[in-house]
GROMACS .gro file of N, CA and C in nm:
model
  393
    1MET      N    1   0.745  -1.426   0.087
    1MET     CA    2   0.840  -1.393  -0.017
    1MET      C    3   0.928  -1.275   0.027
    2SER      N    4   0.878  -1.190   0.115
    2SER     CA    5   0.956  -1.072   0.148
    2SER      C    6   0.944  -1.038   0.295
    3THR      N    7   1.037  -0.958   0.339
    3THR     CA    8   1.026  -0.903   0.473
    3THR      C    9   0.930  -0.784   0.467
    4THR      N   10   0.877  -0.748   0.581
    4THR     CA   11   0.781  -0.639   0.587
    4THR      C   12   0.852  -0.513   0.631
    5GLN      N   13   0.822  -0.404   0.564
    5GLN     CA   14   0.872  -0.274   0.606
    5GLN      C   15   0.753  -0.193   0.656
    6VAL      N   16   0.777  -0.112   0.759
    6VAL     CA   17   0.670  -0.031   0.818
    6VAL      C   18   0.689   0.114   0.777
    7ILE      N   19   0.578   0.176   0.737
    7ILE     CA   20   0.575   0.317   0.697
    7ILE      C   21   0.485   0.390   0.794
    8GLU      N   22   0.533   0.500   0.853
    8GLU     CA   23   0.449   0.585   0.938
    8GLU      C   24   0.367   0.677   0.848
    9ILE      N   25   0.237   0.680   0.872
    9ILE     CA   26   0.147   0.760   0.789
    9ILE      C   27   0.071   0.856   0.880
   10PRO      N   28   0.103   0.985   0.875
   10PRO     CA   29   0.033   1.081   0.961
   10PRO      C   30  -0.113   1.096   0.920
   11LEU      N   31  -0.198   1.115   1.018
   11LEU     CA   32  -0.340   1.136   0.992
   11LEU      C   33  -0.371   1.284   0.984
   12ARG      N   34  -0.472   1.316   0.904
   12ARG     CA   35  -0.518   1.454   0.889
   12ARG      C   36  -0.650   1.469   0.962
   13TRP      N   37  -0.682   1.588   1.004
   13TRP     CA   38  -0.808   1.607   1.076
   13TRP      C   39  -0.927   1.570   0.988
   14THR      N   40  -0.913   1.580   0.857
   14THR     CA   41  -1.022   1.546   0.765
   14THR      C   42  -1.044   1.395   0.754
   15ASP      N   43  -0.955   1.313   0.810
   15ASP     CA   44  -0.971   1.168   0.806
   15ASP      C   45  -1.074   1.118   0.907
   16VAL      N   46  -1.111   1.203   1.002
   16VAL     CA   47  -1.201   1.162   1.110
   16VAL      C   48  -1.346   1.188   1.068
   17ASP      N   49  -1.434   1.089   1.096
   17ASP     CA   50  -1.574   1.102   1.057
   17ASP      C   51  -1.662   1.144   1.176
   18ALA      N   52  -1.791   1.146   1.157
   18ALA     CA   53  -1.886   1.189   1.259
   18ALA      C   54  -1.886   1.099   1.382
   19TYR      N   55  -1.836   0.977   1.369
   19TYR     CA   56  -1.828   0.885   1.483
   19TYR      C   57  -1.699   0.900   1.562
   20ARG      N   58  -1.621   0.999   1.524
   20ARG     CA   59  -1.497   1.034   1.593
   20ARG      C   60  -1.388   0.926   1.580
   21HIS      N   61  -1.388   0.861   1.464
   21HIS     CA   62  -1.277   0.772   1.432
   21HIS      C   63  -1.245   0.788   1.283
   22VAL      N   64  -1.134   0.733   1.241
   22VAL     CA   65  -1.091   0.747   1.103
   22VAL      C   66  -1.191   0.672   1.013
   23SER      N   67  -1.244   0.742   0.914
   23SER     CA   68  -1.347   0.683   0.829
   23SER      C   69  -1.290   0.572   0.740
   24HIS      N   70  -1.377   0.484   0.697
   24HIS     CA   71  -1.335   0.372   0.613
   24HIS      C   72  -1.278   0.422   0.480
   25MET      N   73  -1.333   0.530   0.426
   25MET     CA   74  -1.279   0.583   0.299
   25MET      C   75  -1.141   0.645   0.319
   26ALA      N   76  -1.122   0.710   0.432
   26ALA     CA   77  -0.989   0.765   0.462
   26ALA      C   78  -0.887   0.653   0.476
   27LEU      N   79  -0.928   0.539   0.532
   27LEU     CA   80  -0.836   0.427   0.548
   27LEU      C   81  -0.787   0.375   0.413
   28VAL      N   82  -0.873   0.377   0.312
   28VAL     CA   83  -0.832   0.337   0.178
   28VAL      C   84  -0.725   0.435   0.126
   29THR      N   85  -0.747   0.564   0.148
   29THR     CA   86  -0.650   0.665   0.106
   29THR      C   87  -0.518   0.651   0.182
   30ILE      N   88  -0.528   0.624   0.310
   30ILE     CA   89  -0.408   0.607   0.393
   30ILE      C   90  -0.327   0.486   0.346
   31LEU      N   91  -0.395   0.376   0.316
   31LEU     CA   92  -0.326   0.259   0.261
   31LEU      C   93  -0.257   0.294   0.130
   32ASP      N   94  -0.328   0.368   0.044
   32ASP     CA   95  -0.272   0.406  -0.085
   32ASP      C   96  -0.148   0.493  -0.067
   33ASP      N   97  -0.153   0.586   0.026
   33ASP     CA   98  -0.038   0.672   0.055
   33ASP      C   99   0.081   0.589   0.101
   34GLY      N  100   0.058   0.502   0.197
   34GLY     CA  101   0.166   0.418   0.247
   34GLY      C  102   0.222   0.325   0.142
   35ARG      N  103   0.134   0.265   0.063
   35ARG     CA  104   0.178   0.175  -0.043
   35ARG      C  105   0.265   0.248  -0.144
   36GLY      N  106   0.222   0.367  -0.184
   36GLY     CA  107   0.299   0.445  -0.280
   36GLY      C  108   0.436   0.482  -0.227
   37ARG      N  109   0.442   0.524  -0.101
   37ARG     CA  110   0.573   0.559  -0.043
   37ARG      C  111   0.662   0.437  -0.029
   38TRP      N  112   0.604   0.324   0.010
   38TRP     CA  113   0.681   0.200   0.023
   38TRP      C  114   0.735   0.156  -0.113
   39LEU      N  115   0.649   0.157  -0.216
   39LEU     CA  116   0.693   0.117  -0.349
   39LEU      C  117   0.798   0.211  -0.407
   40GLU      N  118   0.787   0.338  -0.375
   40GLU     CA  119   0.890   0.434  -0.420
   40GLU      C  120   1.025   0.396  -0.361
   41ARG      N  121   1.027   0.358  -0.234
   41ARG     CA  122   1.151   0.315  -0.169
   41ARG      C  123   1.207   0.188  -0.233
   42ILE      N  124   1.118   0.093  -0.257
   42ILE     CA  125   1.161  -0.039  -0.302
   42ILE      C  126   1.201  -0.040  -0.449
   43VAL      N  127   1.115   0.018  -0.535
   43VAL     CA  128   1.137   0.010  -0.679
   43VAL      C  129   1.164   0.148  -0.740
   44GLY      N  130   1.079   0.244  -0.711
   44GLY     CA  131   1.086   0.374  -0.776
   44GLY      C  132   1.217   0.447  -0.762
   45SER      N  133   1.285   0.429  -0.649
   45SER     CA  134   1.414   0.496  -0.630
   45SER      C  135   1.524   0.433  -0.715
   46HIS      N  136   1.498   0.313  -0.767
   46HIS     CA  137   1.597   0.242  -0.849
   46HIS      C  138   1.561   0.237  -0.997
   47VAL      N  139   1.432   0.256  -1.026
   47VAL     CA  140   1.384   0.246  -1.164
   47VAL      C  141   1.308   0.374  -1.197
   48PRO      N  142   1.373   0.473  -1.258
   48PRO     CA  143   1.307   0.599  -1.289
   48PRO      C  144   1.184   0.578  -1.377
   49GLY      N  145   1.077   0.649  -1.345
   49GLY     CA  146   0.955   0.642  -1.424
   49GLY      C  147   0.870   0.518  -1.399
   50TRP      N  148   0.905   0.439  -1.297
   50TRP     CA  149   0.829   0.318  -1.267
   50TRP      C  150   0.687   0.356  -1.227
   51GLY      N  151   0.589   0.284  -1.283
   51GLY     CA  152   0.450   0.314  -1.251
   51GLY      C  153   0.367   0.189  -1.239
   52TYR      N  154   0.254   0.204  -1.172
   52TYR     CA  155   0.163   0.092  -1.151
   52TYR      C  156   0.021   0.145  -1.134
   53VAL      N  157  -0.074   0.055  -1.148
   53VAL     CA  158  -0.213   0.084  -1.114
   53VAL      C  159  -0.262  -0.027  -1.021
   54VAL      N  160  -0.359   0.006  -0.937
   54VAL     CA  161  -0.420  -0.093  -0.849
   54VAL      C  162  -0.530  -0.163  -0.927
   55ALA      N  163  -0.517  -0.295  -0.941
   55ALA     CA  164  -0.616  -0.373  -1.015
   55ALA      C  165  -0.717  -0.438  -0.921
   56ARG      N  166  -0.677  -0.459  -0.795
   56ARG     CA  167  -0.766  -0.525  -0.699
   56ARG      C  168  -0.730  -0.478  -0.560
   57LEU      N  169  -0.832  -0.459  -0.477
   57LEU     CA  170  -0.810  -0.421  -0.338
   57LEU      C  171  -0.915  -0.490  -0.253
   58GLU      N  172  -0.869  -0.571  -0.159
   58GLU     CA  173  -0.956  -0.644  -0.067
   58GLU      C  174  -0.925  -0.596   0.074
   59LEU      N  175  -1.027  -0.550   0.146
   59LEU     CA  176  -1.005  -0.493   0.279
   59LEU      C  177  -1.086  -0.565   0.385
   60ASP      N  178  -1.026  -0.584   0.501
   60ASP     CA  179  -1.095  -0.632   0.620
   60ASP      C  180  -1.071  -0.528   0.729
   61PHE      N  181  -1.178  -0.462   0.771
   61PHE     CA  182  -1.169  -0.363   0.878
   61PHE      C  183  -1.175  -0.437   1.011
   62ARG      N  184  -1.072  -0.423   1.092
   62ARG     CA  185  -1.061  -0.500   1.216
   62ARG      C  186  -1.097  -0.421   1.341
   63ALA      N  187  -1.059  -0.293   1.346
   63ALA     CA  188  -1.086  -0.211   1.464
   63ALA      C  189  -1.085  -0.065   1.422
   64PRO      N  190  -1.159   0.020   1.494
   64PRO     CA  191  -1.156   0.162   1.458
   64PRO      C  192  -1.023   0.226   1.498
   65ALA      N  193  -0.982   0.322   1.418
   65ALA     CA  194  -0.867   0.406   1.456
   65ALA      C  195  -0.928   0.529   1.522
   66PRO      N  196  -0.912   0.545   1.652
   66PRO     CA  197  -0.984   0.650   1.723
   66PRO      C  198  -0.929   0.790   1.701
   67LEU      N  199  -1.015   0.887   1.729
   67LEU     CA  200  -0.976   1.028   1.727
   67LEU      C  201  -0.859   1.046   1.823
   68GLY      N  202  -0.764   1.126   1.784
   68GLY     CA  203  -0.647   1.150   1.869
   68GLY      C  204  -0.528   1.065   1.831
   69GLU      N  205  -0.550   0.968   1.745
   69GLU     CA  206  -0.440   0.886   1.693
   69GLU      C  207  -0.361   0.975   1.597
   70PRO      N  208  -0.235   1.008   1.625
   70PRO     CA  209  -0.161   1.101   1.538
   70PRO      C  210  -0.114   1.038   1.406
   71LYS      N  211  -0.099   0.906   1.405
   71LYS     CA  212  -0.052   0.839   1.284
   71LYS      C  213  -0.090   0.693   1.292
   72LEU      N  214  -0.090   0.632   1.176
   72LEU     CA  215  -0.105   0.488   1.167
   72LEU      C  216   0.024   0.432   1.109
   73PHE      N  217   0.043   0.304   1.124
   73PHE     CA  218   0.163   0.238   1.075
   73PHE      C  219   0.121   0.137   0.969
   74GLY      N  220   0.174   0.155   0.849
   74GLY     CA  221   0.142   0.066   0.738
   74GLY      C  222   0.255  -0.032   0.716
   75SER      N  223   0.220  -0.160   0.708
   75SER     CA  224   0.321  -0.261   0.674
   75SER      C  225   0.280  -0.324   0.541
   76PHE      N  226   0.380  -0.345   0.457
   76PHE     CA  227   0.358  -0.391   0.320
   76PHE      C  228   0.458  -0.501   0.289
   77ALA      N  229   0.409  -0.612   0.238
   77ALA     CA  230   0.496  -0.724   0.205
   77ALA      C  231   0.453  -0.784   0.072
   78VAL      N  232   0.550  -0.816  -0.010
   78VAL     CA  233   0.523  -0.880  -0.139
   78VAL      C  234   0.489  -1.026  -0.113
   79GLU      N  235   0.373  -1.067  -0.162
   79GLU     CA  236   0.330  -1.206  -0.147
   79GLU      C  237   0.358  -1.286  -0.274
   80HIS      N  238   0.346  -1.219  -0.390
   80HIS     CA  239   0.368  -1.289  -0.517
   80HIS      C  240   0.407  -1.187  -0.624
   81VAL      N  241   0.500  -1.225  -0.708
   81VAL     CA  242   0.538  -1.145  -0.824
   81VAL      C  243   0.509  -1.227  -0.949
   82GLY      N  244   0.422  -1.174  -1.035
   82GLY     CA  245   0.388  -1.242  -1.160
   82GLY      C  246   0.460  -1.179  -1.277
   83SER      N  247   0.411  -1.202  -1.397
   83SER     CA  248   0.477  -1.146  -1.514
   83SER      C  249   0.453  -0.995  -1.527
   84SER      N  250   0.335  -0.948  -1.487
   84SER     CA  251   0.307  -0.805  -1.494
   84SER      C  252   0.242  -0.753  -1.366
   85SER      N  253   0.219  -0.839  -1.269
   85SER     CA  254   0.148  -0.797  -1.147
   85SER      C  255   0.221  -0.838  -1.020
   86ILE      N  256   0.182  -0.773  -0.913
   86ILE     CA  257   0.239  -0.795  -0.781
   86ILE      C  258   0.122  -0.807  -0.684
   87ARG      N  259   0.124  -0.907  -0.598
   87ARG     CA  260   0.023  -0.917  -0.492
   87ARG      C  261   0.091  -0.882  -0.360
   88LEU      N  262   0.031  -0.787  -0.287
   88LEU     CA  263   0.084  -0.741  -0.160
   88LEU      C  264  -0.010  -0.777  -0.045
   89ARG      N  265   0.047  -0.806   0.071
   89ARG     CA  266  -0.026  -0.813   0.198
   89ARG      C  267   0.000  -0.681   0.268
   90GLU      N  268  -0.106  -0.618   0.313
   90GLU     CA  269  -0.094  -0.486   0.373
   90GLU      C  270  -0.167  -0.483   0.506
   91ARG      N  271  -0.120  -0.399   0.597
   91ARG     CA  272  -0.183  -0.387   0.728
   91ARG      C  273  -0.162  -0.246   0.781
   92LEU      N  274  -0.267  -0.191   0.839
   92LEU     CA  275  -0.256  -0.065   0.912
   92LEU      C  276  -0.277  -0.095   1.059
   93THR      N  277  -0.186  -0.044   1.143
   93THR     CA  278  -0.201  -0.060   1.287
   93THR      C  279  -0.196   0.075   1.355
   94ALA      N  280  -0.262   0.082   1.470
   94ALA     CA  281  -0.260   0.203   1.553
   94ALA      C  282  -0.135   0.201   1.639
   95GLY      N  283  -0.107   0.313   1.704
   95GLY     CA  284   0.008   0.322   1.792
   95GLY      C  285   0.004   0.220   1.905
   96SER      N  286  -0.116   0.179   1.945
   96SER     CA  287  -0.133   0.079   2.051
   96SER      C  288  -0.098  -0.061   2.004
   97GLY      N  289  -0.083  -0.078   1.872
   97GLY     CA  290  -0.058  -0.209   1.815
   97GLY      C  291  -0.183  -0.276   1.762
   98ALA      N  292  -0.299  -0.216   1.788
   98ALA     CA  293  -0.425  -0.274   1.739
   98ALA      C  294  -0.428  -0.272   1.586
   99VAL      N  295  -0.468  -0.382   1.526
   99VAL     CA  296  -0.480  -0.390   1.381
   99VAL      C  297  -0.609  -0.319   1.341
  100VAL      N  298  -0.596  -0.219   1.255
  100VAL     CA  299  -0.710  -0.141   1.207
  100VAL      C  300  -0.765  -0.201   1.078
  101VAL      N  301  -0.677  -0.230   0.984
  101VAL     CA  302  -0.715  -0.285   0.853
  101VAL      C  303  -0.613  -0.388   0.808
  102GLU      N  304  -0.662  -0.496   0.751
  102GLU     CA  305  -0.577  -0.590   0.678
  102GLU      C  306  -0.625  -0.589   0.534
  103ALA      N  307  -0.530  -0.594   0.441
  103ALA     CA  308  -0.567  -0.582   0.300
  103ALA      C  309  -0.478  -0.669   0.213
  104VAL      N  310  -0.532  -0.698   0.095
  104VAL     CA  311  -0.457  -0.761  -0.013
  104VAL      C  312  -0.477  -0.671  -0.133
  105SER      N  313  -0.368  -0.636  -0.198
  105SER     CA  314  -0.381  -0.557  -0.321
  105SER      C  315  -0.306  -0.627  -0.433
  106VAL      N  316  -0.356  -0.607  -0.553
  106VAL     CA  317  -0.287  -0.655  -0.673
  106VAL      C  318  -0.256  -0.532  -0.756
  107LEU      N  319  -0.129  -0.514  -0.787
  107LEU     CA  320  -0.082  -0.401  -0.865
  107LEU      C  321  -0.035  -0.451  -1.000
  108VAL      N  322  -0.057  -0.370  -1.101
  108VAL     CA  323  -0.015  -0.405  -1.236
  108VAL      C  324   0.082  -0.298  -1.284
  109ALA      N  325   0.195  -0.341  -1.338
  109ALA     CA  326   0.292  -0.247  -1.397
  109ALA      C  327   0.223  -0.173  -1.510
  110TRP      N  328   0.250  -0.043  -1.520
  110TRP     CA  329   0.172   0.042  -1.610
  110TRP      C  330   0.263   0.126  -1.697
  111GLU      N  331   0.224   0.137  -1.822
  111GLU     CA  332   0.293   0.224  -1.918
  111GLU      C  333   0.203   0.346  -1.941
  112PRO      N  334   0.233   0.459  -1.876
  112PRO     CA  335   0.141   0.573  -1.881
  112PRO      C  336   0.126   0.637  -2.019
  113GLU      N  337   0.230   0.633  -2.100
  113GLU     CA  338   0.221   0.697  -2.232
  113GLU      C  339   0.114   0.632  -2.319
  114ARG      N  340   0.099   0.501  -2.306
  114ARG     CA  341   0.002   0.429  -2.389
  114ARG      C  342  -0.122   0.386  -2.310
  115SER      N  343  -0.121   0.409  -2.178
  115SER     CA  344  -0.231   0.367  -2.089
  115SER      C  345  -0.261   0.218  -2.101
  116VAL      N  346  -0.155   0.139  -2.090
  116VAL     CA  347  -0.169  -0.007  -2.096
  116VAL      C  348  -0.078  -0.071  -1.991
  117SER      N  349  -0.115  -0.194  -1.955
  117SER     CA  350  -0.027  -0.269  -1.866
  117SER      C  351   0.095  -0.316  -1.944
  118ARG      N  352   0.196  -0.354  -1.870
  118ARG     CA  353   0.319  -0.402  -1.934
  118ARG      C  354   0.382  -0.509  -1.845
  119ALA      N  355   0.475  -0.583  -1.901
  119ALA     CA  356   0.547  -0.684  -1.824
  119ALA      C  357   0.644  -0.617  -1.728
  120LEU      N  358   0.661  -0.677  -1.611
  120LEU     CA  359   0.764  -0.632  -1.519
  120LEU      C  360   0.900  -0.667  -1.576
  121THR      N  361   0.996  -0.578  -1.559
  121THR     CA  362   1.133  -0.609  -1.603
  121THR      C  363   1.199  -0.701  -1.501
  122GLU      N  364   1.306  -0.765  -1.541
  122GLU     CA  365   1.381  -0.851  -1.448
  122GLU      C  366   1.435  -0.769  -1.331
  123ARG      N  367   1.476  -0.645  -1.358
  123ARG     CA  368   1.525  -0.557  -1.251
  123ARG      C  369   1.415  -0.529  -1.149
  124GLU      N  370   1.295  -0.496  -1.196
  124GLU     CA  371   1.183  -0.469  -1.106
  124GLU      C  372   1.150  -0.594  -1.023
  125LYS      N  373   1.145  -0.710  -1.088
  125LYS     CA  374   1.117  -0.834  -1.017
  125LYS      C  375   1.221  -0.860  -0.909
  126SER      N  376   1.348  -0.838  -0.942
  126SER     CA  377   1.454  -0.866  -0.844
  126SER      C  378   1.444  -0.771  -0.725
  127LEU      N  379   1.408  -0.646  -0.748
  127LEU     CA  380   1.392  -0.551  -0.639
  127LEU      C  381   1.275  -0.590  -0.548
  128LEU      N  382   1.168  -0.637  -0.607
  128LEU     CA  383   1.050  -0.675  -0.530
  128LEU      C  384   1.074  -0.803  -0.451
  129VAL      N  385   1.147  -0.897  -0.509
  129VAL     CA  386   1.174  -1.023  -0.442
  129VAL      C  387   1.274  -1.004  -0.328
  130MET      N  388   1.370  -0.913  -0.345
  130MET     CA  389   1.471  -0.887  -0.241
  130MET      C  390   1.406  -0.839  -0.113
  131GLU      N  391   1.298  -0.763  -0.126
  131GLU     CA  392   1.235  -0.708  -0.008
  131GLU      C  393   1.164  -0.818   0.064
   0.00000   0.00000   0.00000
């Protein structure tokens, strides 16, 4: 449904675990950081106050991201746009090109004032489909 955009995500020294590679929990945070920055570019910069929550996250760890890796590269693509949700295909790769994580996430449009989900607007849908 969409083209993929790549986001550079710098690693922090706290992302590395006792095995000298980026921990699995840090990878979830790194994906979240990249996803948020990507969505801000795609929708948030055009729709003030746009918000979402993660309703589902499926991860496949493919290879370790070793110590000394200065950044990972996150790619995010819209797979499906529903009435209130978005399904994304996500991937983190190392500088070498090795795939570290592949993921599927489902995001739900969110109304923070009432703490409830809401329908996506036609504008939001069009922005997501264009990508």
